[in-house]
Structure formats: C-alpha cells, structure tokens
Coordinates of C-alpha atoms and ligand atoms in Angstrom, one line a residue:
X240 CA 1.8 23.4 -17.8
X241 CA 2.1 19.7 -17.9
X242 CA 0.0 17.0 -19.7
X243 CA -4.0 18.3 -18.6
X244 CA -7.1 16.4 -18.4
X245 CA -9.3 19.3 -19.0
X246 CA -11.7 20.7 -16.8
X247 CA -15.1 19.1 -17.5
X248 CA -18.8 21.0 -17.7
X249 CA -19.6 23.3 -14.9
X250 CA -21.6 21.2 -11.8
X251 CA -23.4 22.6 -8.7
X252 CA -21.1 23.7 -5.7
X253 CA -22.0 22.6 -1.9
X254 CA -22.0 26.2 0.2
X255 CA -18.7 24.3 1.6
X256 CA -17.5 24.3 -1.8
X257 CA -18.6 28.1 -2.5
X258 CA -16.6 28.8 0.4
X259 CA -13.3 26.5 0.1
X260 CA -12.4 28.3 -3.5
X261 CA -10.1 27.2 -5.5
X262 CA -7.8 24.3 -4.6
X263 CA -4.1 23.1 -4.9
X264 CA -3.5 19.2 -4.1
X265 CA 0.4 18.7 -4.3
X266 CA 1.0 15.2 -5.4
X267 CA -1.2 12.4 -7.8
X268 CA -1.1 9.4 -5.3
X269 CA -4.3 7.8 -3.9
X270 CA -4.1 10.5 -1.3
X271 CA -3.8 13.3 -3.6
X272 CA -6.3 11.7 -6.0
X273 CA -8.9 10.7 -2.9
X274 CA -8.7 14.4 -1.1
X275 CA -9.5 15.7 -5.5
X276 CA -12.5 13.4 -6.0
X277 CA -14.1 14.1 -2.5
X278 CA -13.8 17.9 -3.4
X279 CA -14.4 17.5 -6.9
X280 CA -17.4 15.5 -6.4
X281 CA -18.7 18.4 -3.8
X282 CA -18.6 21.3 -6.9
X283 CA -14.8 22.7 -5.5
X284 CA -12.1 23.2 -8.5
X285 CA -9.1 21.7 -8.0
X286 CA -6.0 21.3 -9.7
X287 CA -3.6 18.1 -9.1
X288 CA 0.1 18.4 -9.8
X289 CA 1.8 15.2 -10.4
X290 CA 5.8 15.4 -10.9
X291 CA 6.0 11.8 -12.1
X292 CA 4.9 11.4 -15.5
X293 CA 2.1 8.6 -14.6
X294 CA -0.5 8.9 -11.8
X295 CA -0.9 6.8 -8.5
X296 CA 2.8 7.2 -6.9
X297 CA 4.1 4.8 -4.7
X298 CA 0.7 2.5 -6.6
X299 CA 1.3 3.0 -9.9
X300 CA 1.2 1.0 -13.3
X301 CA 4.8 1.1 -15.0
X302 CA 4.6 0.7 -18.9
X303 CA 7.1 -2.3 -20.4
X304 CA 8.6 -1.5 -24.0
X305 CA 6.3 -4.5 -25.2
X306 CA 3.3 -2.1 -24.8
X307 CA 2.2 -4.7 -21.8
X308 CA 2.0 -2.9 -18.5
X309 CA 3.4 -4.1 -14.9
X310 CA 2.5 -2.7 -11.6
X311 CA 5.7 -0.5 -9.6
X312 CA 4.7 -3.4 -6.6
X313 CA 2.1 -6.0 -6.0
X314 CA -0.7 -5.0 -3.9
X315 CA -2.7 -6.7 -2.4
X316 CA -5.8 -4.9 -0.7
X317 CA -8.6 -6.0 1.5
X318 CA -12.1 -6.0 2.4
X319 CA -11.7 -3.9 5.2
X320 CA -10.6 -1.3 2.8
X321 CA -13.6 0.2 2.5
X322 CA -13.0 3.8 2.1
X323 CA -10.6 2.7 -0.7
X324 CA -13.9 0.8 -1.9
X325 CA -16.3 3.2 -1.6
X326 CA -13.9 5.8 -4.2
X327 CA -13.5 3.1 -6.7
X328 CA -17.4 2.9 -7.0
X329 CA -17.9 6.5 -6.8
X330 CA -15.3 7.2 -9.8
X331 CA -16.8 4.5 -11.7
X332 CA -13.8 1.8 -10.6
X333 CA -16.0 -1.3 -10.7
X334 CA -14.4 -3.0 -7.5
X335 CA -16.0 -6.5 -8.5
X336 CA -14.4 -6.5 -11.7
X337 CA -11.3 -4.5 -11.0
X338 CA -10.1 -6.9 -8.0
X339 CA -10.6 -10.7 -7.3
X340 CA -12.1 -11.1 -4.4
X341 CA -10.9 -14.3 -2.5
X342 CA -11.3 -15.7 1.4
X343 CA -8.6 -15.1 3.4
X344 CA -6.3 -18.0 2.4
X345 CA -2.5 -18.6 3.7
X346 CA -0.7 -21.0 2.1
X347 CA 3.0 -22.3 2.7
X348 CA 3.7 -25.5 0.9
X349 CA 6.4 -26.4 2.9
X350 CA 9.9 -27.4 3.0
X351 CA 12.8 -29.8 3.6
X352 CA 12.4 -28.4 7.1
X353 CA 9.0 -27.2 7.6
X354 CA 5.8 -28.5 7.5
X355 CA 3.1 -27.1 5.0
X356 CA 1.1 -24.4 6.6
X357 CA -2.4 -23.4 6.0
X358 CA -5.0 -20.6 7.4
X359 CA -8.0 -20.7 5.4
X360 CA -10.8 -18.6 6.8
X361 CA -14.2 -20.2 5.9
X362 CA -17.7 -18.4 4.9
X363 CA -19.2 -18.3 7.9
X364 CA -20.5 -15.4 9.9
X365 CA -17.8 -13.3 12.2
X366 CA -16.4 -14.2 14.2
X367 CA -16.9 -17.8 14.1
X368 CA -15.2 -17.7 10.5
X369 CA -12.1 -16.6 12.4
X370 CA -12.5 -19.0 15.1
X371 CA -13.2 -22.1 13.1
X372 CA -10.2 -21.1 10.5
X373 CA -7.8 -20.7 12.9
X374 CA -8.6 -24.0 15.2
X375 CA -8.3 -26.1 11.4
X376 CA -4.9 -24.2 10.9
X377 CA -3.1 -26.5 9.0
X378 CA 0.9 -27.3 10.4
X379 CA 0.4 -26.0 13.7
X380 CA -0.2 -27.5 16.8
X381 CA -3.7 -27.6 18.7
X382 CA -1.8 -25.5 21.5
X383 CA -0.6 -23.3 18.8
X384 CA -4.3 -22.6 17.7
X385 CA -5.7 -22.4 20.8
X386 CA -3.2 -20.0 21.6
X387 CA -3.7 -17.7 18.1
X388 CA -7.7 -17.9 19.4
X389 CA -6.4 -16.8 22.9
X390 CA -4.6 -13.5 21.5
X391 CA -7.0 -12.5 19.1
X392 CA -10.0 -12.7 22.2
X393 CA -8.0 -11.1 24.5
X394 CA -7.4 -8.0 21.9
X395 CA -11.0 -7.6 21.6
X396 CA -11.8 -7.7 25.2
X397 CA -9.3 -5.0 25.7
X398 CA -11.0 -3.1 22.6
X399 CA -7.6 -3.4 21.0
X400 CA -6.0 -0.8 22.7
X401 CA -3.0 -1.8 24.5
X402 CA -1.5 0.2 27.7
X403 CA 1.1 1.3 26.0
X404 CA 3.1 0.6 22.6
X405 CA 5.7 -1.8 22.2
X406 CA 7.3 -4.0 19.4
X407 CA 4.7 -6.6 17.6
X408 CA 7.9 -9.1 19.0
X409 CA 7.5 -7.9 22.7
X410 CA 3.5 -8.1 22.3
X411 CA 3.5 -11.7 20.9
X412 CA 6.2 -13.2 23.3
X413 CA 3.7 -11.7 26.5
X414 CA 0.8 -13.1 25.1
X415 CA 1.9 -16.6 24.5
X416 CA 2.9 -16.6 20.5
X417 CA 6.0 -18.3 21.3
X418 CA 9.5 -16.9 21.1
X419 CA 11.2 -16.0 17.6
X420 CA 11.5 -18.7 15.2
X421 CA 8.7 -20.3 16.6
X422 CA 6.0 -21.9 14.2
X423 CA 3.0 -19.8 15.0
X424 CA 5.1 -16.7 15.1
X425 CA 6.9 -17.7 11.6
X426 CA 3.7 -18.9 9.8
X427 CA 1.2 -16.4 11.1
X428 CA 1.7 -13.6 13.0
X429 CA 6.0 -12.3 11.9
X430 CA 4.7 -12.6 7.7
X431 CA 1.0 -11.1 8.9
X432 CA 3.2 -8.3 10.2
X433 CA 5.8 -7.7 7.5
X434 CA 3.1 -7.7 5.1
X435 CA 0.7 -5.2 6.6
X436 CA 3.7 -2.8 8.1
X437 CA 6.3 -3.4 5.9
X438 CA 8.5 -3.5 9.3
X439 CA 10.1 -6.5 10.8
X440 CA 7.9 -7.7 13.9
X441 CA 11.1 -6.6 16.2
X442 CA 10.9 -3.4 15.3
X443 CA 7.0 -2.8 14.3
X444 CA 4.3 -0.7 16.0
X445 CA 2.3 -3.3 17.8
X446 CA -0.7 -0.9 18.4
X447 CA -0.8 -0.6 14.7
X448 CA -0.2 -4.2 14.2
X449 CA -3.4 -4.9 16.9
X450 CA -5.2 -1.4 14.7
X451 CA -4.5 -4.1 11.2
X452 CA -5.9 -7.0 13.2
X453 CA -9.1 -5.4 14.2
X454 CA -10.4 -4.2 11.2
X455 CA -9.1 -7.5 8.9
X456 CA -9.5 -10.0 11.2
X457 CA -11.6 -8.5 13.9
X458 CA -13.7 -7.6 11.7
X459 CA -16.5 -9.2 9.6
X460 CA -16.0 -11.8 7.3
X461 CA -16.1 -9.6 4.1
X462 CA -13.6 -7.6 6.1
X463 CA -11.2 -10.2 6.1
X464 CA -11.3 -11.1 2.6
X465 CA -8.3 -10.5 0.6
X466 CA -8.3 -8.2 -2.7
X467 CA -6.0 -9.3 -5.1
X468 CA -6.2 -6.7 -8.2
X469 CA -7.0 -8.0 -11.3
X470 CA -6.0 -5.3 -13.6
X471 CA -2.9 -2.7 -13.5
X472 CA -3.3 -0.3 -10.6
X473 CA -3.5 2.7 -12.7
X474 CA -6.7 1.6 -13.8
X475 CA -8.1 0.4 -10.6
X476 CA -8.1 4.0 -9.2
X477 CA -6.1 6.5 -10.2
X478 CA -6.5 6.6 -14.4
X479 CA -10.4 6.7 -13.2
X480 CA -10.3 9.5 -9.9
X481 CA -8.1 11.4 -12.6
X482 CA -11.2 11.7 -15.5
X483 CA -13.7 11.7 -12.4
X484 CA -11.5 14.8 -11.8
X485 CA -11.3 16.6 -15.1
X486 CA -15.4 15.9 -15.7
X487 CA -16.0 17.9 -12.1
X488 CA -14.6 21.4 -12.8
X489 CA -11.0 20.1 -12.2
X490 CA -7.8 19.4 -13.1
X491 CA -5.0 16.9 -13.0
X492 CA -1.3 17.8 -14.2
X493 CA 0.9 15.1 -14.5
X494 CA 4.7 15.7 -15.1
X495 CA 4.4 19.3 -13.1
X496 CA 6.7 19.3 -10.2
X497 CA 5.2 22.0 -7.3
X498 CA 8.8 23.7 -6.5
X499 CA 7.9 26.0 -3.5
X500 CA 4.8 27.2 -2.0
X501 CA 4.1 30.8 -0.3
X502 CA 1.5 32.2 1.5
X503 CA 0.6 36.3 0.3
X504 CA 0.4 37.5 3.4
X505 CA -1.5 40.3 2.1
X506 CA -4.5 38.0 0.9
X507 CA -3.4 34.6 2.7
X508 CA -3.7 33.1 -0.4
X509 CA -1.7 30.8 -1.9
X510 CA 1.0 30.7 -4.6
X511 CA 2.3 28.2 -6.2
X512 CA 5.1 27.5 -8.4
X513 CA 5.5 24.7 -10.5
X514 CA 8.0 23.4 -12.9
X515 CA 8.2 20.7 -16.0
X516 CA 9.1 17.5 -14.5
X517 CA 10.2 14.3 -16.5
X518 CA 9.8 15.9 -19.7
X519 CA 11.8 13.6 -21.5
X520 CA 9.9 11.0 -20.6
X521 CA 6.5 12.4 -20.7
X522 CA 7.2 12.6 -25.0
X523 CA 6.7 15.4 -27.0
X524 CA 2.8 15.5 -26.9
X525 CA 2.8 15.9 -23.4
X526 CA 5.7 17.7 -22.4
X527 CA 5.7 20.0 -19.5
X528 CA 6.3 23.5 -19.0
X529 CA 5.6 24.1 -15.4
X530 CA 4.8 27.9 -14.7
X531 CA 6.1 30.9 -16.1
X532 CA 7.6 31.7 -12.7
X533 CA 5.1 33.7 -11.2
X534 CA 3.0 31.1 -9.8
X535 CA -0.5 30.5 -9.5
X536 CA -3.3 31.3 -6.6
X537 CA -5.1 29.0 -5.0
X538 CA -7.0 29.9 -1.9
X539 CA -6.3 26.6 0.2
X540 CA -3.5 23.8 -0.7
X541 CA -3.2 20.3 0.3
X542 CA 0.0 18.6 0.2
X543 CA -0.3 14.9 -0.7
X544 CA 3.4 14.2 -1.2
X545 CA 5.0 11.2 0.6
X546 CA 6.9 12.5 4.2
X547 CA 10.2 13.6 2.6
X548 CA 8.9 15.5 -0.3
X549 CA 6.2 17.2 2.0
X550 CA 8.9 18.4 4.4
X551 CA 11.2 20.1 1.6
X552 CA 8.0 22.0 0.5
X553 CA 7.2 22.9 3.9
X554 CA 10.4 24.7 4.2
X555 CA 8.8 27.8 5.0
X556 CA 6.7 26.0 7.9
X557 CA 9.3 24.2 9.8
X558 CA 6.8 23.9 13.1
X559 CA 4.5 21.7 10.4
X560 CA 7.1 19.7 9.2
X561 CA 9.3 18.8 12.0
X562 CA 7.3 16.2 13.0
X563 CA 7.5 14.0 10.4
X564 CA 10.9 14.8 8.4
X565 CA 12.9 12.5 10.1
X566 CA 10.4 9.6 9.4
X567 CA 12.6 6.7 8.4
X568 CA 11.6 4.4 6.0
X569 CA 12.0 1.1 4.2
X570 CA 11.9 -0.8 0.8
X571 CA 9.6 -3.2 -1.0
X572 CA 11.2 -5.1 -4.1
X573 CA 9.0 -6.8 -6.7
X574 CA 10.3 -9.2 -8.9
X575 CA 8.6 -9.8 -11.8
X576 CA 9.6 -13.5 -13.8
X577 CA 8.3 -13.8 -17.3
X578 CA 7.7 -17.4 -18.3
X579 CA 5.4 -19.1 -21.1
X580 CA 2.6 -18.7 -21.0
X581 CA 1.5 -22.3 -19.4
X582 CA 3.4 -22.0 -16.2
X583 CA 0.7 -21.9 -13.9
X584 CA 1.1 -22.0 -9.7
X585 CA -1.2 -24.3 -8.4
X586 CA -3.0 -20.6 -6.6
X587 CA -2.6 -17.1 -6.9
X588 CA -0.9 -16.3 -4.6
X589 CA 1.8 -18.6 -2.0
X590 CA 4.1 -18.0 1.0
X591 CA 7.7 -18.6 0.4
X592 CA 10.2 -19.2 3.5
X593 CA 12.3 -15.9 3.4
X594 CA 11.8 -13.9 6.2
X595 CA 12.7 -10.3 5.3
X596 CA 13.6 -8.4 8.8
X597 CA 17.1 -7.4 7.6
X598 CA 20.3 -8.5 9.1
X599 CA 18.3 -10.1 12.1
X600 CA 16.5 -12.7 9.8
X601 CA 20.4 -13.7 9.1
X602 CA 21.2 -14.5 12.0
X603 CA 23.0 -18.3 12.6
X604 CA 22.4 -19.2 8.5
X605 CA 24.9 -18.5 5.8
X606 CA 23.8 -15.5 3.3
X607 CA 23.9 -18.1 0.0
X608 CA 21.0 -20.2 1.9
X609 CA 19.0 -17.7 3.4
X610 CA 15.7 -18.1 1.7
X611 CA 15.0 -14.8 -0.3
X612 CA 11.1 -14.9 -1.6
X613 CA 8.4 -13.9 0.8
X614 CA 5.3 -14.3 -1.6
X615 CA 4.4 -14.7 -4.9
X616 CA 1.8 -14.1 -7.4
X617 CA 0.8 -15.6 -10.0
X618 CA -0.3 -12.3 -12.6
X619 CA -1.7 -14.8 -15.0
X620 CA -4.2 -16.3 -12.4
X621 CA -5.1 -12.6 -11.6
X622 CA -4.8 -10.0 -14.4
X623 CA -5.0 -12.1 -17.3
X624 CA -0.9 -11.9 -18.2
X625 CA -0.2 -15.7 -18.1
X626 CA 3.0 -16.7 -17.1
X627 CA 3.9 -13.5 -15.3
X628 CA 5.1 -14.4 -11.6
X629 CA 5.6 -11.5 -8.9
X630 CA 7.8 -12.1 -6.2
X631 CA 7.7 -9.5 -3.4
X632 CA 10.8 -9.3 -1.0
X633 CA 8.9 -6.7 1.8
X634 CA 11.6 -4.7 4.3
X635 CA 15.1 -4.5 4.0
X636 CA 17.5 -7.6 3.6
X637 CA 20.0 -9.7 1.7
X638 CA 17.4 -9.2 -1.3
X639 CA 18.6 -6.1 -1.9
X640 CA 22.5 -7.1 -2.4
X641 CA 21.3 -8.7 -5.9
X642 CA 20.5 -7.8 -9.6
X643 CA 17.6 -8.8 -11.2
X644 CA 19.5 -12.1 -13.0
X645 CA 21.0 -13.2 -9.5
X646 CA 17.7 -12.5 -7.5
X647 CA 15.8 -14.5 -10.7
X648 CA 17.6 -17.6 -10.1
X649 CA 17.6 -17.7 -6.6
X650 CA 13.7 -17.1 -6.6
X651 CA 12.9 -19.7 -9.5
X652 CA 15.6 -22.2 -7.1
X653 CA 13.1 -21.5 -3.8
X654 CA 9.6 -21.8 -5.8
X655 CA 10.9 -25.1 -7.7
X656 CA 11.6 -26.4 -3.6
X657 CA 8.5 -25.5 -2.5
X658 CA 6.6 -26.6 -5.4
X659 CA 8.7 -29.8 -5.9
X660 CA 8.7 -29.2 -9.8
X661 CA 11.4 -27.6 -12.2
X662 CA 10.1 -24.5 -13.9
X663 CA 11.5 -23.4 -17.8
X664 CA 14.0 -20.5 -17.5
X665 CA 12.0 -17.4 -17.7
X666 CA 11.8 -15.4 -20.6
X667 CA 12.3 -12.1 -19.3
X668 CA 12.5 -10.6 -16.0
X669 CA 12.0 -7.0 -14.1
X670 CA 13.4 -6.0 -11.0
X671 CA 11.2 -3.0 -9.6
X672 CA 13.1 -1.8 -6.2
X673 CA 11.3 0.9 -4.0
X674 CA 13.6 2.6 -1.8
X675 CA 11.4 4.4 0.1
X676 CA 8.4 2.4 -0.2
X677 CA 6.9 2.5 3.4
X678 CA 7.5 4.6 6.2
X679 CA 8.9 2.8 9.2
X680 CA 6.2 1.6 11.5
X681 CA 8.0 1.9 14.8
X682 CA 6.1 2.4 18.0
X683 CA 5.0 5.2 19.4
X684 CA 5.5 7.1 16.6
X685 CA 4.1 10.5 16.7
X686 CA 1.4 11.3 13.4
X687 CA 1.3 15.2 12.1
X688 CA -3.1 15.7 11.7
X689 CA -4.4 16.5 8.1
X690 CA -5.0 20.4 9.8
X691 CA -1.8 22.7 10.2
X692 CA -1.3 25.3 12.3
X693 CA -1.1 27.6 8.8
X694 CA -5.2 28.1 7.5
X695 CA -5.9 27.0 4.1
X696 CA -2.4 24.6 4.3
X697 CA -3.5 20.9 4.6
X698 CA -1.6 17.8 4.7
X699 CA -3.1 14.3 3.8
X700 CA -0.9 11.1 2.5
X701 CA -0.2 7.6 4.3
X702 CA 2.3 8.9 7.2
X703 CA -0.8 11.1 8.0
X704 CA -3.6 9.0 8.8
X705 CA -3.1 8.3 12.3
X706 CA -3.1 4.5 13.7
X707 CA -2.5 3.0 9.9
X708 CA 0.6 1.6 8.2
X709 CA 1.5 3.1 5.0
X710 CA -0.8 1.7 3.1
X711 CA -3.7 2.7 0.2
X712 CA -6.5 2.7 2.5
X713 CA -4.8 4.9 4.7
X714 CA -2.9 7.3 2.7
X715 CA -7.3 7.7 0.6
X716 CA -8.3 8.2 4.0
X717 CA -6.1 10.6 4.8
X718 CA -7.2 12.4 1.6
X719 CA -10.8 11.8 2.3
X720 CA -10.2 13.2 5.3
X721 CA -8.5 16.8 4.5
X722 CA -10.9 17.0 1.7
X723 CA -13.7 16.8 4.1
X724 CA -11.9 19.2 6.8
X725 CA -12.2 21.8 4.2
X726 CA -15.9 21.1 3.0
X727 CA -16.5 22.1 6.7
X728 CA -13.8 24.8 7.8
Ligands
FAD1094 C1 6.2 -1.9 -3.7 C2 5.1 -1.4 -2.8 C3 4.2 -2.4 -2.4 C4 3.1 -2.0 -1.5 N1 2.2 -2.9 -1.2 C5 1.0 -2.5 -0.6 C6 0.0 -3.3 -0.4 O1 0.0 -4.5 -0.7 N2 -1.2 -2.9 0.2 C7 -1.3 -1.6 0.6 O2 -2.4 -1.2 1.1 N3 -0.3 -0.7 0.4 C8 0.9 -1.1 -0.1 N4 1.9 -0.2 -0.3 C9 1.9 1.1 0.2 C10 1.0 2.1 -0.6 O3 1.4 2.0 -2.0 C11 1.3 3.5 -0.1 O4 1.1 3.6 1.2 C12 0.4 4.5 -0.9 O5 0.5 4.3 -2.3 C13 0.9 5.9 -0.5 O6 0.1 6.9 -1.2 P1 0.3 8.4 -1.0 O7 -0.6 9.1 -1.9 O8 0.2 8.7 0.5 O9 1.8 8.8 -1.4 P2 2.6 8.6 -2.8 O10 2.1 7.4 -3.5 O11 4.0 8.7 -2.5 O12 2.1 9.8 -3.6 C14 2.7 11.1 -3.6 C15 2.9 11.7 -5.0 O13 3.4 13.0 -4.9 C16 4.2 13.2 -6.0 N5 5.1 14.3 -5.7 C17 6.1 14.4 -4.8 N6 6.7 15.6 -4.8 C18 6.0 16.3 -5.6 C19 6.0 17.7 -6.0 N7 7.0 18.5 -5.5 N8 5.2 18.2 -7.0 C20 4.2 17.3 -7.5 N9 4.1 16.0 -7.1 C21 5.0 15.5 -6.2 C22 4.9 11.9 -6.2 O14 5.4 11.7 -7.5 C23 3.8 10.9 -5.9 O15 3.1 10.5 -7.1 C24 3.0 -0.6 -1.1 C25 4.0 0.3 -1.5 C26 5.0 -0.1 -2.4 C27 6.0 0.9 -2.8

C-alpha cells in the first residue's frame, strides 16, 4: 500500500459506528478528509486513499526545491465558513492562529481611468455593519450605494430565494446594478462573483451567487469577515484531519490510486482495488504498492473525488454518475512573484483591474492592454514568507495564453500602475495553473445528493453539496454530510 499513517489506539464506537463497519473514502481532499474525521471521531475505521502524493487536492501545499512550501492556489476563506471552522478545532487546527482574521475590506487603488474603490465593512452589529459599509463605499456614487443597499434588502425580504434561476448578469441588470461595465457592477458585485463562483457573472448561477451573499454578507458580522490563511494549507486542515485520522482507528494512504470499485453481490460488500500512484515522486521511503490485485472489503464506500474522477469510478453505476459527468469546469491560476524580502504592499491583500470572464472581458480593448491581475496577496504580510506576492487570475482568459516570465512582467507592469511605484525584478517566480479548478457554476444546474441509489455507495466532494460553489466549505460539508448519513442509515 501507499505511504500509511498508522491506525492509532482502539476508541469507543457510537452504535452508528458498530453498525456502519468498515469504511472506504476515495480521495484525500477536504471532503474526503471531513467525511474521515466525522466518522473517525464517532469510533468507525476508515481508510483514505489519496492518488496524489500530498493530501488536500484541489487545497493543497506544493513543496519548492528550496525546502520552502507554496500553496497549489490562494485561498481565501471566511467567517461564514463555519463547518470548515468547527473541523479545524476539532482536529486540533487552531483557526485563530492558522488564519488571519480581518473585516471584510475591498480595496482597488485605482487607475489612469478609474477611481480608487473601497468597501470596508465596519465592527458593528449585523446588519448595520453592512449597511453603514456599503453607504461609505468609497468611488461610488450615493445612487450607486443606495442602490447596492436596495438589492441586498430586497434579497432578504424574498428570503433569498429567487423565482427562478438566471445569470448573476441578468439578476443585477433587473435589480438596478447597472449594465456591464458599470462601476458598481465592476467594483462590487462582477469581482464578488468571480471570486466566490469562479464563473463570469454572465454565465454564473445567480441563486448560488444570492446562496454566497446570504451567508457572507447576510449574515452576521463575524460571518462576513474574511480568512486569509496564514500558514500553508496542508497544515491548516488536511496534514491535521490526516493524524486526527490515524490516532482514531484509521487510516490515510496517500499515493494509492482507487482503480475500480465492485459491489459482491453475494455479501453487498465492497471491493476495492487500488494501485501505486506517483511513486516516483512519493521517494523511496514512501513508495506505493497499491493492492495485490485482489482488492480489499469495506462494507460502505464514499467517493470524495472531484466530478470527473468520481464518474470514471462509477462506471459500473452509470444511473449515479450521469448526472454530474458532463459538469464543465474552469481554471484558477496563481502566480507566485518572489522579491526581497522588503517589498511590502501597503495591505494584504488588493484588487487589480483584470476582469477574468474569458473572451467577453476582451471585448472592444486590444489583448496586449487588457489588464491581467485580479488580486493579489501579499504572502509575507500573511504566512510569514516576506516578499512572496500571489497573483490569482480566477476563470478562463487571456491569462492563460502566457508563461510564467511573460505573465510576471505583465503582473509586476499592472501592480507598479496601481501602486504608482517601481518594484525590483523578482527573484524567482511560479506559475501554478489549475485546469480544472472549479466546476462551472451555471444556473439551474442539477446537484447528485451525498446518498446513491446503490446502499453502502456514498458520494460527498464540492459538486455535491447542493446550493454552494466549489468551494472548501462546501466540498467539508458535503463530507460532513455523507459521514453523518451513514452514522444514521
Ligand atoms: C487555485 C484554486 C483556488 C481556489 N480558491 C478557493 C478559495 O479561495 N476559497 C474556497 O473556498 N475554495 C477555493 N477553491 C475551491 C476549493 O479548493 C475546492 O472546492 C475544494 O478543495 C474541493 O475539495 P474536494 O475534496 O471536493 O475535491 P478535491 O480537492 O479535488 O479532492 C479530491 C481528491 O481525490 C483524489 N483522487 C481522485 N481520483 C482518485 C482515485 N481514483 N483514487 C484516490 N484518490 C483520488 C485527488 O487526487 C484529490 O486529492 C479553489 C480551488 C483552486 C484549484
């Protein structure tokens, strides 16, 4: 088998867990990883197989040949995360020290042609912090706030449901946002929604969009905050879920790719077959071996892959897996700019004017002047690595045509505009693309539950938690949830 964090000392079952037996999660994500600690924690043995070499997936720390470690993507959480929260502090993931915790602050220093923009949310009680911050938005005009105060009421008078689902673009234009390109739309709402869905506001979900707004937003002031992590993400949840794991009768296998799954009819349990995966990388210490071929029985299995992976495993099931195998997703770049160690951005974290929204956000502007960065971080503010800056480049767009050197210069050229200082060359630079970082966030898209129509076979993972974008609260409670489906069955 792959690298093993051995199973710990025996601890008291639950009578769900007597009754669940033994448990396969497919896939070491913060899905995987959530569903293992909520069964883990209730006395069930699992085991976790992980194909990649590292835990945490589409959230994972990458190592750099300096020994120094990066993150696959900047992500950013928040407060209304709480589910995401509430693991870290069971697994022993200090959330106060692992994340800096800062007001919801959003910050555009402006160009040549746009005004500085500003939405600060102050510490008051909800949902006058909301109000007040939005009515002192810097660079818009009052009838632009009043009007950003006007949507978000009239979403919570409907109880954010709307009638029916349409673009976040079609939403915004009937409830008085302004048309495309307009200030409110390009300051606030068009980033707000590229950032949360990872899908161009023409395109987006806007029930999900509305879903986002009401529980950051909406919600109480702590909700709102924003979570900016302050250490690598494999050690803000899923290098600690993983021990939390192996010390509760379980036990996590990284660089063991699951390679089919079949039920025994005779005893409707299920076998798994595994293979080494990433070997090479994995070194010799903890090379894998997968399975000798036979496969291994677990009495109930949840798969925790992303969509694509959890469709070719559900071969054999293709009622389970039709809904969701022709998901179509998008990617997320993160460009990381390595300079000495006193470059310093005046916060940790500022807009920048590119758009994302693919060949749309084009439109009437030649591709050398487009504007490229969306946000970036500064690492050294944050996690303690001064001089590291992250640009992210959310959705698909002219970012992608470039290498790392090409996309460096252009994202040094737009941060030296909006900060209206020259920066030293950098040092070094990594270009982290994720093809298939998000699942498109279109509307009306139909959401497979965390039950299947097979017993014992469970699904959990971001595309499975119903009325969230891909993100980590959703994809842990999607875990969370088939974990707790079982505890109960
Ligand atoms: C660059 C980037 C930036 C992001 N930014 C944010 C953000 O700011 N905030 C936010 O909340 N979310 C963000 N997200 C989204 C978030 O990371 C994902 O929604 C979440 O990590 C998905 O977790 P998951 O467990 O559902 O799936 P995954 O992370 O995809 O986990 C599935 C795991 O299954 C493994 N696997 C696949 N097939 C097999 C197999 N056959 N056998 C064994 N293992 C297998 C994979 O290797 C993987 O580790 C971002 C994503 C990316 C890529």
């Amino acid at each position: 088998m792959g690298h093993r964090l051995n199973p710990g000392p025996n601890h008291s079952q639950t009578p769900g867990a007597q009754a669940a037996g033994r448990v396969a999660i497919v896939g070491g994500g913060w899905a995987g990883l959530a569903a293992g600690v909520e069964l883990a924690a209730a006395g069930v043995p699992v085991v976790v197989f992980e194909a990649a070499r590292s835990l945490g997936g589409r959230a994972r720390s990458v190592d750099r040949a300096d020994g120094s470690r990066l993150d696959n993507g900047q992500h950013i959480l928040l407060g209304a995360y709480s589910e995401t929260l509430r693991l870290m502090q069971r697994v022993g993931a200090d959330p106060e020290r692992l994340l800096h915790r800062q007001a919801l602050d959003l910050r555009y220093p402006g160009s040549a042609s746009a005004a500085p923009f500003r939405l600060h949310l102050p510490r008051l009680p909800a949902p006058l912090h909301l109000a007040v911050g939005l009515l002192a938005a810097e660079g818009l005009t009052f009838a632009d706030r009043l009007a950003a105060v006007r949507f978000m009421r009239s979403l919570q008078t409907r109880a954010w449901t709307l009638p029916a689902d349409e673009s976040v673009a079609a939403l915004l234009e009937r409830e008085g946002q302004g048309k495309r390109g307009s200030r409110l739309r390009r300051r606030l709402w068009e980033p707000l929604c590229l950032s949360a869905l990872n899908t161009p506001a023409c395109e987006a979900s806007a029930q999900v969009f509305v879903n986002v707004l009401r529980d950051s937003l909406g919600g109480t002031r702590a909700a709102t905050d924003l979570l900016l992590p302050a250490a690598d993400l494999g050690r803000i949840f899923p290098e600690p879920a993983a021990a939390f794991i192996a010390a509760h009768r379980g036990e996590v296998r990284v660089s063991t790719r699951v390679s089919s799954i079949e039920v025994d009819d005779s005893s409707g349990a299920f076998i798994v077959r595994s293979t080494a995966a990433g070997a090479a990388d994995a070194g010799g210490a903890h090379a894998a071996a997968g399975d000798d071929g036979g496969g291994e029985r677990f009495a109930q299995i949840i798969v925790a892959t992303a969509a694509p992976a959890a469709a070719r495993l559900l071969a054999p099931w293709p009622a389970i897996a039709a809904p969701f195998s022709a998901l179509t997703h998008a990617p997320i770049g993160t460009l990381y700019l390595g300079y000495p160690p006193d470059v310093r951005l005046p916060f940790p974290m500022l807009g920048l004017d590119g758009e994302g929204g693919g060949a749309a956000a084009l439109a009437g502007q030649p591709a050398d002047q487009t504007p490229l960065g969306q946000w970036v971080f500064d690492r050294g503010q944050l996690c303690a690595t001064p001089g590291v800056l992250s640009f992210v480049l959310s959705g698909s767009g002219a970012w992608e045509a470039f290498d790392a050197a090409a996309l460096g210069q252009r994202l040094q050229r737009e941060l030296e505009t909006a900060l209206g200082e020259r920066l030293p060359p950098p040092l070094w630079r990594q270009l982290i693309s994720e093809r298939r970082a998000t699942f498109d966030c279109l509307p009306g898209m139909a959401r497979p539950a965390c039950r299947t129509a097979q017993h014992g076979l469970w699904l959990a993972g971001d595309f499975v938690c119903a009325g969230y974008p891909a993100t980590l609260e959703g994809a842990v409670r999607s875990g969370v949830a088939a974990a707790r489906a079982i505890l109960t069955d």
